N, CA and C of each residue as an Amber inpcrd file, in Angstrom:
protein
   372
 -61.3440000 -65.9840000  40.3670000 -60.1040000 -65.6740000  39.6870000
 -60.4550000 -64.9420000  38.3900000 -59.7640000 -63.8290000  38.1600000
 -60.0220000 -63.0650000  36.9470000 -59.3390000 -63.7430000  35.7650000
 -59.7330000 -63.3410000  34.5750000 -59.1280000 -63.9010000  33.3640000
 -57.6430000 -63.5770000  33.3040000 -57.2710000 -62.3690000  33.7240000
 -55.8590000 -61.9720000  33.7110000 -55.0500000 -62.8320000  34.6890000
 -55.5920000 -63.0650000  35.8840000 -54.9070000 -63.9150000  36.8460000
 -54.7850000 -65.3410000  36.3240000 -55.8370000 -65.8310000  35.6760000
 -55.7970000 -67.1630000  35.0970000 -54.6900000 -67.2560000  34.0550000
 -54.5810000 -66.2360000  33.1890000 -53.5460000 -66.2310000  32.1520000
 -52.1460000 -66.2420000  32.7560000 -51.9480000 -65.5040000  33.8550000
 -50.6420000 -65.4810000  34.5180000 -50.3110000 -66.8550000  35.0750000
 -51.2750000 -67.4770000  35.7550000 -51.0600000 -68.8100000  36.3200000
 -50.7880000 -69.8200000  35.2030000 -51.5570000 -69.7310000  34.1360000
 -51.3670000 -70.6410000  32.9990000 -49.9710000 -70.4810000  32.4070000
 -49.5150000 -69.2450000  32.2700000 -48.1880000 -68.9780000  31.7310000
 -47.1050000 -69.5560000  32.6370000 -47.2460000 -69.3400000  33.9470000
 -46.2620000 -69.8750000  34.8880000 -46.2340000 -71.4020000  34.8750000
 -47.3990000 -72.0240000  34.8120000 -47.4540000 -73.4860000  34.7600000
 -46.8220000 -74.0070000  33.4750000 -47.0120000 -73.2700000  32.3880000
 -46.3730000 -73.6470000  31.1240000 -44.8610000 -73.6100000  31.2270000
 -44.3470000 -72.5630000  31.8820000 -42.8900000 -72.4630000  32.0550000
 -42.3570000 -73.5830000  32.9400000 -43.1060000 -73.9140000  33.9830000
 -42.6950000 -75.0060000  34.8620000 -42.6680000 -76.3230000  34.0920000
 -43.6920000 -76.5550000  33.2840000 -43.7380000 -77.7820000  32.4780000
 -42.5640000 -77.8310000  31.5080000 -42.2480000 -76.7030000  30.8670000
 -41.1130000 -76.6530000  29.9460000 -39.8030000 -76.9510000  30.6690000
 -39.6470000 -76.3890000  31.8650000 -38.4270000 -76.6220000  32.6400000
 -38.3120000 -78.0830000  33.0490000 -39.4260000 -78.6920000  33.4490000
 -39.4020000 -80.1090000  33.8240000 -39.0450000 -80.9950000  32.6280000
 -39.5550000 -80.6540000  31.4670000 -39.2000000 -81.4030000  30.2610000
 -37.7150000 -81.2750000  29.9620000 -37.1790000 -80.0620000  30.1500000
 -35.7590000 -79.8300000  29.9060000 -34.9090000 -80.6610000  30.8510000
 -35.2730000 -80.6760000  32.1420000 -34.5280000 -81.4500000  33.1300000
 -34.6400000 -82.9410000  32.8300000 -35.8210000 -83.3980000  32.4530000
 -35.9930000 -84.8150000  32.1120000 -35.1260000 -85.1800000  30.9110000
 -35.0460000 -84.2880000  29.9350000 -34.1920000 -84.5270000  28.7710000
 -32.7350000 -84.5760000  29.1390000 -32.3100000 -83.7670000  30.1130000
 -30.9160000 -83.7720000  30.5510000 -30.5630000 -85.0860000  31.2170000
 -31.4960000 -85.6260000  31.9850000 -31.2240000 -86.9020000  32.6680000
 -31.0560000 -88.0300000  31.6630000 -31.7520000 -87.9260000  30.5290000
 -31.6160000 -88.9730000  29.5310000 -30.5140000 -88.6450000  28.5190000
 -29.8320000 -87.4980000  28.7180000 -28.7120000 -87.1390000  27.8510000
 -29.1150000 -86.4090000  26.5960000 -30.3420000 -85.9320000  26.4670000
 -30.7980000 -85.2810000  25.2490000 -30.6400000 -83.7680000  25.2490000
 -30.5410000 -83.1250000  26.4090000 -30.4940000 -81.6600000  26.4620000
 -29.0690000 -81.1840000  26.6980000 -28.7990000 -79.9490000  26.2520000
 -27.4550000 -79.4120000  26.4110000 -27.3960000 -78.2370000  27.3720000
 -28.5420000 -77.7030000  27.8170000 -28.5240000 -76.5730000  28.7430000
 -29.6940000 -76.6570000  29.7060000 -29.5940000 -75.8880000  30.7840000
 -30.6340000 -75.8620000  31.8020000 -31.4960000 -74.6360000  31.5720000
 -32.8030000 -74.7950000  31.7200000 -33.7170000 -73.6610000  31.5890000
 -33.5130000 -72.7160000  32.7610000 -33.7210000 -71.4360000  32.5240000
 -33.6100000 -70.4320000  33.5720000 -34.9420000 -70.3580000  34.3020000
 -35.0330000 -71.0430000  35.4380000 -36.2560000 -71.0570000  36.2290000
 -36.0210000 -70.2140000  37.4750000 -36.6880000 -69.0790000  37.5930000
 -36.4700000 -68.2130000  38.7470000 -36.8340000 -68.8960000  40.0540000
 -36.0510000 -68.6120000  41.1140000 -36.3610000 -69.1750000  42.4230000
 -37.0400000 -68.1550000  43.3250000 -37.3990000 -67.0060000  42.7820000
 -38.1180000 -65.9580000  43.4980000 -39.1620000 -65.3800000  42.5500000
 -40.3210000 -64.9970000  43.0590000 -41.3260000 -64.4110000  42.1730000
 -40.8800000 -63.0730000  41.5780000 -39.8210000 -62.4740000  42.1220000
 -39.3570000 -61.1680000  41.6580000 -38.2830000 -61.2570000  40.5860000
 -37.8370000 -62.4520000  40.2600000 -36.7550000 -62.6170000  39.2880000
 -37.3310000 -62.9010000  37.9080000 -36.9140000 -62.1010000  36.9470000
 -37.3520000 -62.2860000  35.5540000 -36.6030000 -63.4600000  34.9330000
 -37.2780000 -64.2290000  34.0790000 -36.5960000 -65.3190000  33.3880000
 -35.7540000 -64.7780000  32.2340000 -34.7150000 -65.4920000  31.9090000
 -33.9030000 -65.2350000  30.7070000 -33.3220000 -63.8340000  30.6290000
 -32.7710000 -63.3470000  31.7220000 -32.0770000 -62.0540000  31.7390000
 -30.6510000 -62.2960000  31.2150000 -30.1710000 -61.4340000  30.3130000
 -28.8100000 -61.6350000  29.7840000 -27.7600000 -61.6290000  30.8950000
 -26.7010000 -62.3850000  30.6950000 -25.6060000 -62.4430000  31.6630000
 -25.0350000 -61.0460000  31.8790000 -24.7720000 -60.7180000  33.1390000
 -24.2040000 -59.4210000  33.4760000 -25.2430000 -58.3280000  33.6690000
 -26.5260000 -58.6720000  33.5530000 -27.6190000 -57.7200000  33.6930000
 -28.6210000 -58.2500000  34.6980000 -29.4540000 -57.3600000  35.2170000
 -30.5550000 -57.7640000  36.0790000 -31.5520000 -56.6110000  36.1640000
 -32.7350000 -56.9200000  36.6150000 -33.7390000 -55.8910000  36.8680000
 -33.5290000 -55.3730000  38.2860000 -34.1560000 -54.2720000  38.6220000
 -34.0350000 -53.7270000  39.9760000 -34.5570000 -54.7400000  40.9960000
 -35.7710000 -55.2460000  40.7800000 -36.3400000 -56.1820000  41.7660000
 -35.6070000 -57.5210000  41.7500000 -35.1200000 -57.9530000  40.5910000
 -34.3540000 -59.1900000  40.5210000 -33.0460000 -59.0790000  41.2900000
 -32.3730000 -57.9310000  41.1210000 -31.1240000 -57.6860000  41.8470000
 -31.3800000 -57.6760000  43.3530000 -32.4230000 -56.9700000  43.7670000
 -32.7510000 -56.9340000  45.1970000 -33.1320000 -58.3130000  45.7180000
 -33.8810000 -59.0800000  44.9440000 -34.2770000 -60.4260000  45.3740000
 -33.0600000 -61.3230000  45.5760000 -32.0350000 -61.1230000  44.7560000
 -30.8360000 -61.9580000  44.8540000 -29.8450000 -61.4640000  45.8950000
 -29.7680000 -60.1500000  46.1080000 -28.7300000 -59.6060000  46.9890000
 -29.2630000 -59.0840000  48.3220000 -30.4610000 -58.5470000  48.3290000
 -31.0450000 -57.9580000  49.5400000 -32.5420000 -58.2820000  49.6250000
 -32.9130000 -59.5690000  49.7160000 -34.3400000 -59.9220000  49.7160000
 -35.1190000 -59.2860000  50.8650000 -34.4340000 -58.9700000  51.9480000
 -35.1190000 -58.3540000  53.0830000 -35.6790000 -56.9720000  52.7270000
 -35.0450000 -56.2870000  51.7730000 -35.5260000 -54.9710000  51.3450000
 -36.9100000 -55.1140000  50.7110000 -37.0710000 -56.1050000  49.8430000
 -38.3780000 -56.3200000  49.2150000 -39.4250000 -56.7030000  50.2510000
 -39.0220000 -57.4770000  51.2570000 -39.9540000 -57.8750000  52.3150000
 -40.4400000 -56.6810000  53.1280000 -39.6040000 -55.6650000  53.2610000
 -39.9580000 -54.4880000  54.0580000 -40.8310000 -53.4900000  53.2920000
 -40.8870000 -53.6070000  51.9790000 -41.6660000 -52.6640000  51.1720000
 -43.1360000 -53.0550000  51.1570000 -44.0000000 -52.0580000  51.2960000
 -45.4420000 -52.2970000  51.1760000 -45.7830000 -52.6950000  49.7500000
 -45.1490000 -52.0280000  48.7780000 -45.3990000 -52.2830000  47.3600000
 -44.0800000 -52.2010000  46.5990000 -43.3880000 -53.3360000  46.4370000
 -42.0960000 -53.3130000  45.7520000 -42.1650000 -52.7770000  44.3130000
 -43.2990000 -52.9060000  43.6720000 -43.4050000 -52.4300000  42.2910000
 -43.2500000 -50.9150000  42.2420000 -44.0320000 -50.2130000  43.0190000
 -43.8950000 -48.7500000  43.0240000 -42.6970000 -48.3190000  43.8660000
 -42.3200000 -49.1380000  44.8310000 -41.1850000 -48.8080000  45.6980000
 -39.8440000 -48.8230000  44.9980000 -39.7580000 -49.4820000  43.8620000
 -38.4900000 -49.5340000  43.1160000 -38.5290000 -48.6810000  41.8510000
 -39.6380000 -48.0200000  41.5940000 -39.7690000 -47.2170000  40.3710000
 -38.7310000 -46.1010000  40.3080000 -38.5040000 -45.4250000  41.4210000
 -37.5270000 -44.3320000  41.4470000 -36.1250000 -44.8390000  41.0750000
 -35.7750000 -46.0380000  41.5570000 -34.4880000 -46.6240000  41.2070000
 -34.3990000 -46.8800000  39.7070000 -35.4930000 -47.3740000  39.1380000
 -35.5230000 -47.6230000  37.6950000 -35.3430000 -46.3510000  36.8920000
 -35.9820000 -45.2680000  37.3160000 -35.8100000 -43.9790000  36.6220000
 -34.3590000 -43.5160000  36.6930000 -33.7720000 -43.6140000  37.8760000
 -32.3840000 -43.1920000  38.0570000 -31.4530000 -44.0190000  37.1740000
 -31.6340000 -45.3440000  37.2010000 -30.7810000 -46.2370000  36.4210000
 -30.9190000 -45.9860000  34.9170000 -32.1440000 -45.7850000  34.4600000
 -32.3650000 -45.5110000  33.0390000 -31.6860000 -44.2090000  32.6350000
 -31.8510000 -43.1780000  33.4390000 -31.2300000 -41.8860000  33.1590000
 -29.7050000 -42.0140000  33.1290000 -29.1430000 -42.6710000  34.1290000
 -27.6870000 -42.8420000  34.2240000 -27.1580000 -43.6610000  33.0440000
 -27.8550000 -44.7360000  32.6870000 -27.4270000 -45.5720000  31.5610000
 -27.4730000 -44.7800000  30.2560000 -28.5350000 -44.0260000  30.0460000
 -28.6440000 -43.2180000  28.8340000 -27.5400000 -42.1750000  28.7610000
 -27.2620000 -41.5310000  29.8850000 -26.2250000 -40.5050000  29.9280000
 -24.8400000 -41.0780000  29.6280000 -24.5810000 -42.2940000  30.0930000
 -23.2750000 -42.9290000  29.8890000 -23.2090000 -43.7650000  28.6120000
 -24.3320000 -43.8850000  27.9000000 -24.3550000 -44.7150000  26.6950000
 -24.2690000 -46.2030000  26.9830000 -24.7620000 -46.6030000  28.1380000
 -24.7290000 -48.0050000  28.5620000 -26.0070000 -48.6920000  28.0840000
 -25.8920000 -49.8960000  27.5120000 -27.0990000 -50.5840000  27.0270000
 -28.0090000 -51.0280000  28.1670000 -29.3040000 -50.9910000  27.8820000
 -30.3430000 -51.4780000  28.7880000 -31.1780000 -52.4610000  27.9730000
 -31.4400000 -53.6420000  28.5360000 -32.2050000 -54.6690000  27.8300000
 -33.6320000 -54.7340000  28.3590000 -34.5760000 -54.9870000  27.4710000
 -35.9610000 -55.2640000  27.8620000 -36.0710000 -56.7630000  28.0970000
 -36.6410000 -57.1410000  29.2520000 -36.8200000 -58.5530000  29.5790000
 -38.2460000 -58.7800000  30.0590000 -38.6430000 -60.0280000  30.0430000
 -39.9810000 -60.3850000  30.5150000 -40.1110000 -60.0570000  31.9980000
 -41.2060000 -59.4340000  32.3560000 -41.4620000 -59.0810000  33.7570000
 -41.7880000 -60.3310000  34.5700000 -41.4290000 -60.3240000  35.8580000
 -41.8060000 -61.4470000  36.7240000 -43.3000000 -61.3940000  37.0600000
 -43.7930000 -62.4580000  37.6360000 -45.2250000 -62.6460000  37.9000000
 -45.9300000 -61.4690000  38.5770000 -45.3720000 -60.8730000  39.6430000
 -46.1130000 -59.7680000  40.2680000 -46.3570000 -58.5900000  39.3240000
 -45.4370000 -58.3450000  38.4130000 -45.6150000 -57.2690000  37.4360000
 -46.6340000 -57.6750000  36.3770000 -46.5670000 -58.9370000  35.9420000
 -47.5220000 -59.4200000  34.9510000 -48.9510000 -59.2930000  35.4740000
 -49.1310000 -59.5610000  36.7560000 -50.4550000 -59.4350000  37.3680000
 -50.9630000 -58.0010000  37.3320000 -50.0510000 -57.0450000  37.2810000
 -50.4180000 -55.6210000  37.2220000 -50.5020000 -55.1180000  35.7780000
 -50.2910000 -56.0200000  34.8130000 -50.3590000 -55.6320000  33.4090000
 -49.0500000 -55.1210000  32.8470000 -47.9640000 -55.2340000  33.5950000
 -46.6380000 -54.8040000  33.1330000 -45.9240000 -56.0290000  32.5800000
 -45.6480000 -56.0210000  31.2820000 -45.1050000 -57.2050000  30.6250000
 -43.5850000 -57.2170000  30.4960000 -42.9570000 -56.0430000  30.5080000
 -41.5060000 -55.9740000  30.3510000 -40.9010000 -55.0490000  31.4010000
 -39.6510000 -55.3650000  31.7640000 -38.8670000 -54.5120000  32.6420000
 -37.5180000 -54.2510000  31.9890000 -36.8660000 -53.2050000  32.4320000
 -35.5000000 -52.9450000  31.9840000 -34.5380000 -53.7770000  32.8130000
 -33.5470000 -54.3340000  32.1390000 -32.4530000 -55.0250000  32.8180000
 -31.2050000 -54.1640000  32.6240000 -30.5560000 -53.8480000  33.7370000
 -29.4070000 -52.9470000  33.7450000 -28.1310000 -53.7340000  34.0270000
 -26.9830000 -53.1900000  33.6370000 -25.7170000 -53.8470000  33.9860000
 -25.5800000 -53.9560000  35.5060000 -25.0380000 -55.0650000  35.9540000
 -24.8830000 -55.3340000  37.3840000 -24.0950000 -54.2220000  38.0820000
 -23.0410000 -53.7220000  37.4410000 -22.2330000 -52.6680000  38.0650000
 -23.0630000 -51.4180000  38.3400000 -23.9440000 -51.0720000  37.4310000
 -24.8010000 -49.9030000  37.6120000 -25.8150000 -50.1510000  38.7410000
 -26.3410000 -51.3710000  38.8080000 -27.2490000 -51.7300000  39.9030000
 -26.5280000 -51.6500000  41.2480000 -25.2750000 -52.1200000  41.2960000
 -24.5130000 -52.0490000  42.5400000 -24.2900000 -50.5980000  42.9640000
 -24.0060000 -49.7470000  41.9780000 -23.7880000 -48.3310000  42.2630000
 -25.0200000 -47.7090000  42.9190000 -26.1780000 -48.0730000  42.4560000
 -27.4170000 -47.4920000  42.9730000 -27.9280000 -48.1710000  44.2430000
 -27.8190000 -49.4920000  44.3100000 -28.5460000 -50.2390000  45.3430000
 -27.6780000 -50.8140000  46.4590000 -26.3860000 -50.7500000  46.3510000
 -25.5330000 -51.2850000  47.4290000 -25.0420000 -50.1800000  48.3180000
């Protein structure tokens, strides 16, 4: 295992531990919210409401598309370029969010999160 892979695994285990602590606190009545724990390796944590990444949107709405791609990271790049261009042209905000594990393994730490309506326009 490389040092980079170790760091990714360590980070993911840390997030899991934090989420378990949050859930344990909720059971005892100490917590007020649930941690955002992705249920797919393609979903970024803590994406603002009403936004999503290209791969996160596909993982939630069309997971079979990601399964059919040889390389979802490069396979969705064109969509990201289109969405960024369209958002900039329309003056629509785009948020930077933490990249999911497969991107982190490739050294990509952040992804753009786009409004859901714009993602639907491109990907549905």
